[in-house]
Coordinates of C-alpha atoms and ligand atoms in Angstrom, one line a residue:
X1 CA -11.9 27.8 8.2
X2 CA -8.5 28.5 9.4
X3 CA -9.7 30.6 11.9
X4 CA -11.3 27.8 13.6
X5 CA -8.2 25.8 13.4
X6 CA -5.8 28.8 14.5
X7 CA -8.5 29.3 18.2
X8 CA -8.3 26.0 18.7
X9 CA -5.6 24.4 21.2
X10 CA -3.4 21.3 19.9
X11 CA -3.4 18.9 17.3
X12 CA -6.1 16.7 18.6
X13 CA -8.4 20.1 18.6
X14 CA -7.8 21.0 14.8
X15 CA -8.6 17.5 13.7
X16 CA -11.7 17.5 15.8
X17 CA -12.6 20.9 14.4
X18 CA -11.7 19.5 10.7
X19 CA -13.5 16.4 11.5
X20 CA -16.8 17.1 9.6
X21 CA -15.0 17.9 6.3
X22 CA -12.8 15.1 6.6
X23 CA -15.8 12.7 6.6
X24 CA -17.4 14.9 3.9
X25 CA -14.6 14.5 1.4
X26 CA -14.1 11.0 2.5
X27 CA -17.4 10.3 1.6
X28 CA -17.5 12.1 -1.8
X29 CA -14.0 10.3 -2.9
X30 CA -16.0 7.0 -1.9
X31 CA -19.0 7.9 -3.8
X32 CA -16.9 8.5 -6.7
X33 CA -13.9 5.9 -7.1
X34 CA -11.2 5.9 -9.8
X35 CA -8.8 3.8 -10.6
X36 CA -4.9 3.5 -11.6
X37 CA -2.6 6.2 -12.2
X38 CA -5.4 8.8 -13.7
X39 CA -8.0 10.1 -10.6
X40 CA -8.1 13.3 -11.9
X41 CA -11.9 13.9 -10.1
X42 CA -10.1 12.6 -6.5
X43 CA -7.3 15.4 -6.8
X44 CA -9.9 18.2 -8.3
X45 CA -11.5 17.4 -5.1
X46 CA -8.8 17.7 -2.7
X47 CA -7.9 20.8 -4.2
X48 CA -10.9 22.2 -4.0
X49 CA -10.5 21.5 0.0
X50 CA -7.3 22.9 0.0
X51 CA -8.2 26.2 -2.4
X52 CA -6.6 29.5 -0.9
X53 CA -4.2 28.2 1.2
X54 CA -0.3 29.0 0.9
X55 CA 0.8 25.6 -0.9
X56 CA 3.1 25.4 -4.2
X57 CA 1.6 22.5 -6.2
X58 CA 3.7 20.1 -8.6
X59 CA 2.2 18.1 -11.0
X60 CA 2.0 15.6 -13.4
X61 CA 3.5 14.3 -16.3
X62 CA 3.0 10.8 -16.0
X63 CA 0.0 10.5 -13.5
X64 CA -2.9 12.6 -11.8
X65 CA -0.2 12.6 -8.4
X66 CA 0.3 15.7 -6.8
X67 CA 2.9 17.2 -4.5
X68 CA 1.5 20.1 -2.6
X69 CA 4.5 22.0 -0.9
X70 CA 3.8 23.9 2.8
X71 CA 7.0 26.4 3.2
X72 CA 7.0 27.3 6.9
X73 CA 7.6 31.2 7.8
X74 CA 11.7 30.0 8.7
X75 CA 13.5 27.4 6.9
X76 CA 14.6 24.2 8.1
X77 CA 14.1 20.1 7.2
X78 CA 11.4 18.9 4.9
X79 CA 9.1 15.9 5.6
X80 CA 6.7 14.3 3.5
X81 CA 3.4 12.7 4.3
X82 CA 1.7 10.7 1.8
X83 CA -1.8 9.6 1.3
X84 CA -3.2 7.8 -1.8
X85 CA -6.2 8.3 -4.2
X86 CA -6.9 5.3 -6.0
X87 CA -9.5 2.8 -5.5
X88 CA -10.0 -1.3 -6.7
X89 CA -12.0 -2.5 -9.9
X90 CA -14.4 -4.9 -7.8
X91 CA -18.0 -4.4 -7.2
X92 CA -19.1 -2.6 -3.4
X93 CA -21.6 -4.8 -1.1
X94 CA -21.7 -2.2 1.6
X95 CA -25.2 -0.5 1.7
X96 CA -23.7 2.1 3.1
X97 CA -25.5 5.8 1.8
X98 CA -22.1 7.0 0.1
X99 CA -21.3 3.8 -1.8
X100 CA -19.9 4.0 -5.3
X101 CA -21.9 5.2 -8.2
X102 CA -19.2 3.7 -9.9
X103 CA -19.8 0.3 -11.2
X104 CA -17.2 -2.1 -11.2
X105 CA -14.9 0.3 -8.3
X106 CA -14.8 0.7 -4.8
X107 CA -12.3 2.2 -2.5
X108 CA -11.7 -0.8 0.0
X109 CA -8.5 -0.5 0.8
X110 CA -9.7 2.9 2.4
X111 CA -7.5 5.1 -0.1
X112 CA -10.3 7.2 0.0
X113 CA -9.8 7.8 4.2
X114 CA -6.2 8.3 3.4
X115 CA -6.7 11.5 1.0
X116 CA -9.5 12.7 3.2
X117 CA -7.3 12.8 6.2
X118 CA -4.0 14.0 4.4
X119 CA -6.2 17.2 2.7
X120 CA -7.7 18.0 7.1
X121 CA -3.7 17.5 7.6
X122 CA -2.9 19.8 5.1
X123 CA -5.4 22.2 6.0
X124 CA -4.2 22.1 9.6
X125 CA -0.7 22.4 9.3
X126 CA -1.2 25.6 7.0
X127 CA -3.0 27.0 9.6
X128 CA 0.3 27.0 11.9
X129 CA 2.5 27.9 8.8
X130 CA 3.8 30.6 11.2
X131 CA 4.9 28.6 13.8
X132 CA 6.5 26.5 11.5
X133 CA 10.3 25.6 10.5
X134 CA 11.0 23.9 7.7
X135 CA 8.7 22.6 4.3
X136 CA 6.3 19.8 4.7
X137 CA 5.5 17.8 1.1
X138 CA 1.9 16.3 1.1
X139 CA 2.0 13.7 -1.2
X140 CA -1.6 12.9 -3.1
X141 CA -0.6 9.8 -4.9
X142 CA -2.9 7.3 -7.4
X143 CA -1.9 4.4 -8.8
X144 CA -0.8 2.7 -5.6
X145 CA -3.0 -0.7 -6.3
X146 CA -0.8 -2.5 -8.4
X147 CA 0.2 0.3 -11.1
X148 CA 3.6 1.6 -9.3
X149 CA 2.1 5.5 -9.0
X150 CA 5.0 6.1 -6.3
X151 CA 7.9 5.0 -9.2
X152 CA 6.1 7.0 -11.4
X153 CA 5.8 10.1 -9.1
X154 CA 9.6 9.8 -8.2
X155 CA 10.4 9.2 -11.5
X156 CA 8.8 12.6 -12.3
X157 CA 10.8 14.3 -10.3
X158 CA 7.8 15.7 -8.1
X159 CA 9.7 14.5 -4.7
X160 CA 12.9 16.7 -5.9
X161 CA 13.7 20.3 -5.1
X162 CA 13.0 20.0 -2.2
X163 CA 13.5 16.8 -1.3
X164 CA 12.1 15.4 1.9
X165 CA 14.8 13.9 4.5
X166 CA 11.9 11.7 6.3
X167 CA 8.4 9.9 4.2
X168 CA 5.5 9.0 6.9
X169 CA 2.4 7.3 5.3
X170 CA -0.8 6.1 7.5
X171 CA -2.8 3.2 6.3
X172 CA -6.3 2.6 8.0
X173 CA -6.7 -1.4 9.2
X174 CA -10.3 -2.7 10.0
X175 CA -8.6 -5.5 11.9
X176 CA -6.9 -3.8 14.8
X177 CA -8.5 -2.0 17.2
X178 CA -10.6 1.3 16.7
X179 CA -8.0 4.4 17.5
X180 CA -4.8 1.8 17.6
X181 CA -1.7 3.0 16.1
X182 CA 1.5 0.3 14.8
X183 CA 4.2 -0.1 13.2
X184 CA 8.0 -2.0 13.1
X185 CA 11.5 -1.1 12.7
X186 CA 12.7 -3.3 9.4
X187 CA 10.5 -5.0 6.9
X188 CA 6.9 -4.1 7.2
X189 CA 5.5 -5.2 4.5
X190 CA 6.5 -8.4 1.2
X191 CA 7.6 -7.4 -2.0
X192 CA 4.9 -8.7 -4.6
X193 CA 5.9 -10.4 -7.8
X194 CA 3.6 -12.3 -10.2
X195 CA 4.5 -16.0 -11.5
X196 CA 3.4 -17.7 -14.7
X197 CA 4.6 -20.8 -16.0
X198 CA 3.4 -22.5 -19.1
X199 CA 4.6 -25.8 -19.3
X200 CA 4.6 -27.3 -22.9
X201 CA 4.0 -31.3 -23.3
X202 CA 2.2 -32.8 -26.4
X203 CA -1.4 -33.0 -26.7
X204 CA -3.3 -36.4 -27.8
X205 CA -5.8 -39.1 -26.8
X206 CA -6.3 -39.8 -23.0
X207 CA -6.4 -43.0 -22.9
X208 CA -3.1 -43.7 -24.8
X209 CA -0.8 -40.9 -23.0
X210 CA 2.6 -42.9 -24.2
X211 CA 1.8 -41.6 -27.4
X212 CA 1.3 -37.7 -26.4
X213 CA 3.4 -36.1 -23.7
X214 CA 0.8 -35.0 -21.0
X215 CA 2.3 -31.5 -19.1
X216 CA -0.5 -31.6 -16.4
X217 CA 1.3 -34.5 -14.2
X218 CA 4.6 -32.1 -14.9
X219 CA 2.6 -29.1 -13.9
X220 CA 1.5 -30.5 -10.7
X221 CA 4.8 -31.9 -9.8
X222 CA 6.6 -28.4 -10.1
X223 CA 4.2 -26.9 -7.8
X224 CA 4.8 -29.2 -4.9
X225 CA 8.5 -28.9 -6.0
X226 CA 8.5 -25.3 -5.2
X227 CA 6.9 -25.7 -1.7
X228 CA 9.6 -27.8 -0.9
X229 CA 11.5 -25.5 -2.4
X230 CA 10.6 -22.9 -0.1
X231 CA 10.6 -25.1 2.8
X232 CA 14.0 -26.4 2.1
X233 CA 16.3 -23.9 0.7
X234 CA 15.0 -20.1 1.7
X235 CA 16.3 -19.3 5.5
X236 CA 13.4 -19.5 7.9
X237 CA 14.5 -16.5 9.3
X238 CA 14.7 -14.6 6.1
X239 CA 11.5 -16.0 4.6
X240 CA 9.0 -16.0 1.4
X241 CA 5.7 -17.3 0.1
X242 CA 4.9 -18.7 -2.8
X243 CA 1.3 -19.7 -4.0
X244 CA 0.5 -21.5 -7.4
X245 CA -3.3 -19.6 -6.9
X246 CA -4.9 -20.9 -10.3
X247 CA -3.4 -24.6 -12.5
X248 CA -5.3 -24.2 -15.6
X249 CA -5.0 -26.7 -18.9
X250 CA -6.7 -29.0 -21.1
X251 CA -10.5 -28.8 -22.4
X252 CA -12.4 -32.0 -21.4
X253 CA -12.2 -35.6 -20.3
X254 CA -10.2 -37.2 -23.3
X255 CA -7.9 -35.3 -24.6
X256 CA -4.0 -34.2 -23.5
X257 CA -3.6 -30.7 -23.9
X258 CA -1.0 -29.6 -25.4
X259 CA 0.4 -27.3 -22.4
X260 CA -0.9 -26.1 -19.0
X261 CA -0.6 -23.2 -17.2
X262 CA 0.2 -22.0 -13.1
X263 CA -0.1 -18.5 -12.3
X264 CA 1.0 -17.3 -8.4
X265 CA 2.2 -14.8 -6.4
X266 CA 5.7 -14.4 -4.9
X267 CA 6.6 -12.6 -1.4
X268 CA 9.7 -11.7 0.6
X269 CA 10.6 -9.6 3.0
X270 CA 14.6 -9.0 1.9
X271 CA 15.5 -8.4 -1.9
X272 CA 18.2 -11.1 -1.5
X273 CA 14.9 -13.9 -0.5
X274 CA 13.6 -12.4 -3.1
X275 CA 16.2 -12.7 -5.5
X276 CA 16.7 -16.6 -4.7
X277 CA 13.0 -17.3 -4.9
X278 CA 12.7 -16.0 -8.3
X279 CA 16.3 -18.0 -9.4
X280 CA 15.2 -21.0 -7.5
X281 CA 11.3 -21.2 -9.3
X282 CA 12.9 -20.8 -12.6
X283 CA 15.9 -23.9 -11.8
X284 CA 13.1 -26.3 -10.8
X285 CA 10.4 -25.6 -13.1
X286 CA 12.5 -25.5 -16.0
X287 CA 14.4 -29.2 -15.0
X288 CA 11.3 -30.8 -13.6
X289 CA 9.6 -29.9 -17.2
X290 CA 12.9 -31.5 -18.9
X291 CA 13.0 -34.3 -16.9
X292 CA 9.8 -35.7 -18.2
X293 CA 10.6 -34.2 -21.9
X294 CA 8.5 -31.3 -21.8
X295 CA 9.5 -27.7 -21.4
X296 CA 8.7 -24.7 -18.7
X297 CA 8.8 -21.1 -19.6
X298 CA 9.0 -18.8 -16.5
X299 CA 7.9 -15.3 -16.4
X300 CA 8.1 -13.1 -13.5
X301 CA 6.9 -9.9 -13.2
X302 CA 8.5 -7.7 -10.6
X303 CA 6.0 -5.9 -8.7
X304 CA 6.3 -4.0 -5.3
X305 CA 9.2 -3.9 -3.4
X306 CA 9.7 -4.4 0.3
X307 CA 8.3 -1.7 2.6
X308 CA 11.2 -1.2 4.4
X309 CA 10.9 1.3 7.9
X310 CA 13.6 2.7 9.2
X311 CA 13.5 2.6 13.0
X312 CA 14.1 6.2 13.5
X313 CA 11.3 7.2 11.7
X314 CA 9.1 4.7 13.7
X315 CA 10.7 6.2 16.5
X316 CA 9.4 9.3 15.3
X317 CA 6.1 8.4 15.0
X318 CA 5.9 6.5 18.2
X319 CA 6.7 9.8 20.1
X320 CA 4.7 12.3 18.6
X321 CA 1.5 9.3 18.7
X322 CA 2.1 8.5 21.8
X323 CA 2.3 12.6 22.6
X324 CA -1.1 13.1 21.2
X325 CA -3.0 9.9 22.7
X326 CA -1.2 8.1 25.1
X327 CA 1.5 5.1 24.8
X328 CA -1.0 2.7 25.5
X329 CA -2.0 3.5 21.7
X330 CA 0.7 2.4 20.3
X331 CA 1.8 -1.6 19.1
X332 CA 4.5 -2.7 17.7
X333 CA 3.8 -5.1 15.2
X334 CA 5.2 -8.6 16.4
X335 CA 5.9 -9.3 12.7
X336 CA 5.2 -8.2 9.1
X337 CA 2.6 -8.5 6.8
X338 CA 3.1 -10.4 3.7
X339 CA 0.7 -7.7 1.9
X340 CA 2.5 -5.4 0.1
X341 CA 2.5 -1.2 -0.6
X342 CA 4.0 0.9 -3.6
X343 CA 5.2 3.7 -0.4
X344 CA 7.8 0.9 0.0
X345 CA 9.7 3.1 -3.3
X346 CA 9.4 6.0 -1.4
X347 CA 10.9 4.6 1.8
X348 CA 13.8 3.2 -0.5
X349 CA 14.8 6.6 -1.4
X350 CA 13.8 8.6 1.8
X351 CA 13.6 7.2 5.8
X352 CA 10.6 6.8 7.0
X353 CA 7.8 4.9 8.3
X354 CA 4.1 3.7 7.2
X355 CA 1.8 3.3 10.1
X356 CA -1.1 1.6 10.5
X357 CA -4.0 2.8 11.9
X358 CA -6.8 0.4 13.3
X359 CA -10.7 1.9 12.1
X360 CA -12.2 -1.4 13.6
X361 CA -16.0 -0.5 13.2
X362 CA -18.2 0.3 16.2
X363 CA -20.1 -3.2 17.6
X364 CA -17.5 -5.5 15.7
X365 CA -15.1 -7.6 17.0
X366 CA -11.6 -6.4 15.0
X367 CA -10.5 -9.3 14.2
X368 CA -13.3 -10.7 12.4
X369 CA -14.0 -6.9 11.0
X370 CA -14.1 -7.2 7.0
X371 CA -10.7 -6.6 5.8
X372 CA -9.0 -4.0 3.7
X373 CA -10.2 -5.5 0.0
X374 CA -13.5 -6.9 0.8
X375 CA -16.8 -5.7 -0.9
X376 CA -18.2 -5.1 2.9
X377 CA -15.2 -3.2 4.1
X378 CA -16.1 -0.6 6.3
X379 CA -14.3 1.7 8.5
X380 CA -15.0 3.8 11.8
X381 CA -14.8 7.4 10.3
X382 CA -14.6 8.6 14.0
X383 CA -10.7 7.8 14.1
X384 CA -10.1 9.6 11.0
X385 CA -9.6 12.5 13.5
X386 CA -6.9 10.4 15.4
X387 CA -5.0 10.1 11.9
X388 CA -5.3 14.1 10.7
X389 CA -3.7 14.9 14.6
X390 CA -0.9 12.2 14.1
X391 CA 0.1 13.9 10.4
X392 CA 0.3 16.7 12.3
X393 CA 2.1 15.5 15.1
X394 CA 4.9 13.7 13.3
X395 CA 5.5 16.3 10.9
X396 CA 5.7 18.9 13.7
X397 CA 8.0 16.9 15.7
X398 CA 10.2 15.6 12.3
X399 CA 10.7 19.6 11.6
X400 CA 11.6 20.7 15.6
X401 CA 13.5 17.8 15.8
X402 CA 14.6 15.8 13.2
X403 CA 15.1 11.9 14.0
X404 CA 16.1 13.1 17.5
Ligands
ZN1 ZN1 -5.0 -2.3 -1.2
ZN2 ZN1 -4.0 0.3 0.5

């Protein structure tokens, strides 16, 4: 295998050349989904693609993560590239012939494209370990939907010793164009934080509310006073979403419930937004409740932060991107997305950058493509080789030059 790779000319060639097993393990990490911080069959098979080849591995203790380390033959900076493992626990509508066997797990967010083209990376860049100067980290990571397997990862210590100076991580996106690259200096992605609040009334007959306290009217009220909330006292320019997603309370036609219940989803892109959203939700919903004599409870749960890049990085990857395939390949995102990524606690320790690349499929129009998290996703393996060259490329040019 390395043979091949070592005859053939340039980046572009030893993806190409790789491009067969890419799709293979791509396909066999679809087949086979798992979820949350344990993917313990995902990482046996990358490391069965990655068997014999000259990388120190670091593992565990709190997840299945792994940190394979390349040393080039002459010392110099360390970079890391990251690709994650983990899939979502919804049902898969594709058809395709490699859909999960799993029920109740598919990979649509294309995790399973990000591993396969991190191992072909890995595989790669071994190949030119003697040309090399410097360490490059490959990052396997599960847990990134929701369970924080990048804290948990850092938090092990597995991105110590050595420690990378620059963090790159591609993402595949059905809705940009097939072979597009893009990314933005600054905030790339929200933060994520989940809202609950239970307001508490008194529960008794409909018909003679005066005699109960009914917390539905107060529930309602607090969730159009937290739009204007939003509206009103969060800079436009700095700015956050807030969606009450589910109002839940009460049991049938004649009868005050007792309480009722909003559940929602909080975004920013700048930890102070983020910080006055969740002080601002829990000022209003508490004095609207007591207003009307009932009472709010507010729990937030803190979940991603903002995927930060810094524009060096992006810099970085714009170069060696637009080295491999052209400038024309390249957008810069206009704006962020209010979706949100765990690499974002990676790029708060380390530089770096998260790029997006566009897997449109053939004969679709990408905007209307089925996006990342729907049972029909499906992506256009033939630009996988586009991702395993731009790895490659960034790394290489990270270790030669730094954020030169
Ligand atoms: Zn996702
Ligand atoms: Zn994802």
């Amino acid at each position: 295998m390395n043979d091949v790779v070592m005859e053939v000319r340039g980046w572009v060639d030893a993806a190409r050349a790789l491009q067969a097993d890419t799709v293979a393990l791509r396909r066999a990490i679809h087949a086979e989904p798992e979820l949350g911080l344990q993917t313990p069959k995902t990482l046996a098979k990358v490391r069965a693609a990655l068997e014999g080849l000259p990388l120190e591995w670091k593992l565990g203790p709190s997840t299945s993560g792994a940190v394979a380390v390349l040393r080039g033959a002459k010392p110099g900076r360390t970079v890391l590239l990251r690709g994650d493992m983990d899939a979502l626990p919804m049902p898969e509508d594709t058809g395709l012939p490699f859909r999960s066997r799993v029920e109740g797990a598919m990979h649509a967010c294309g995790h399973d494209s990000h591993t396969a083209m991190l191992a072909s990376a890995a595989r790669a860049l071994c190949a030119k370990r003697e040309t090399l100067a410097g360490t490059v980290l490959f990052m396997f990571q599960p847990g990134e939907e929701g369970f924080h397997g990048a804290r948990f990862m850092l938090d092990d210590g597995l991105l110590d010793n050595p420690a990378p100076e620059a963090a790159f991580a591609l993402h595949i996106m059905p809705n940009a164009p097939a072979g597009s690259f893009g990314s933005r200096a600054g905030p790339m992605l929200a933060s994520s934080d989940e809202l609950t609040v239970e307001v508490c009334g008194r529960g008794g007959h409909a018909s003679m509310p005066h005699h109960a306290n009914d917390p539905v009217p107060v529930a309602c009220e607090i969730v159009t006073a937290i739009q204007v909330f939003v509206t009103r006292r969060i800079d436009i320019f700095d700015p956050a979403v807030v969606t009450v997603a589910r109002i839940e309370g009460g049991s049938t036609n004649n009868v005050i419930p007792e309480s009722a219940n909003l559940l929602g989803t909080i975004r920013s892109l700048s930890e102070e937004s983020r910080n006055a959203v969740h002080a601002g939700i829990a000022r209003i919903a508490e004095n609207v409740a007591r207003a009307h004599e009932c009472e709010a409870e507010v729990s937030i749960e803190r979940g991603f932060p903002v995927t930060v890049c810094d524009g060096r990085a992006v810099a970085v990857a714009e170069r060696a991107i637009g080295s491999l395939f052209g400038e024309q390949t390249w957008q810069t995102m206009a704006a962020p997305l209010m979706g949100a990524e765990d690499f974002s606690y990676v790029l708060q320790r380390v530089p770096g950058a998260m790029v997006f690349l566009g897997v449109c499929p053939d004969g679709q129009q990408w905007k209307s493509a089925c996006p990342c998290h729907s049972n029909k996703m499906v992506l256009n393996e033939a630009m996988l080789a586009r991702g395993v060259a731009a790895h490659c490329a960034i790394a290489e040019r990270f270790l030669a030059h730094g954020f030169d």
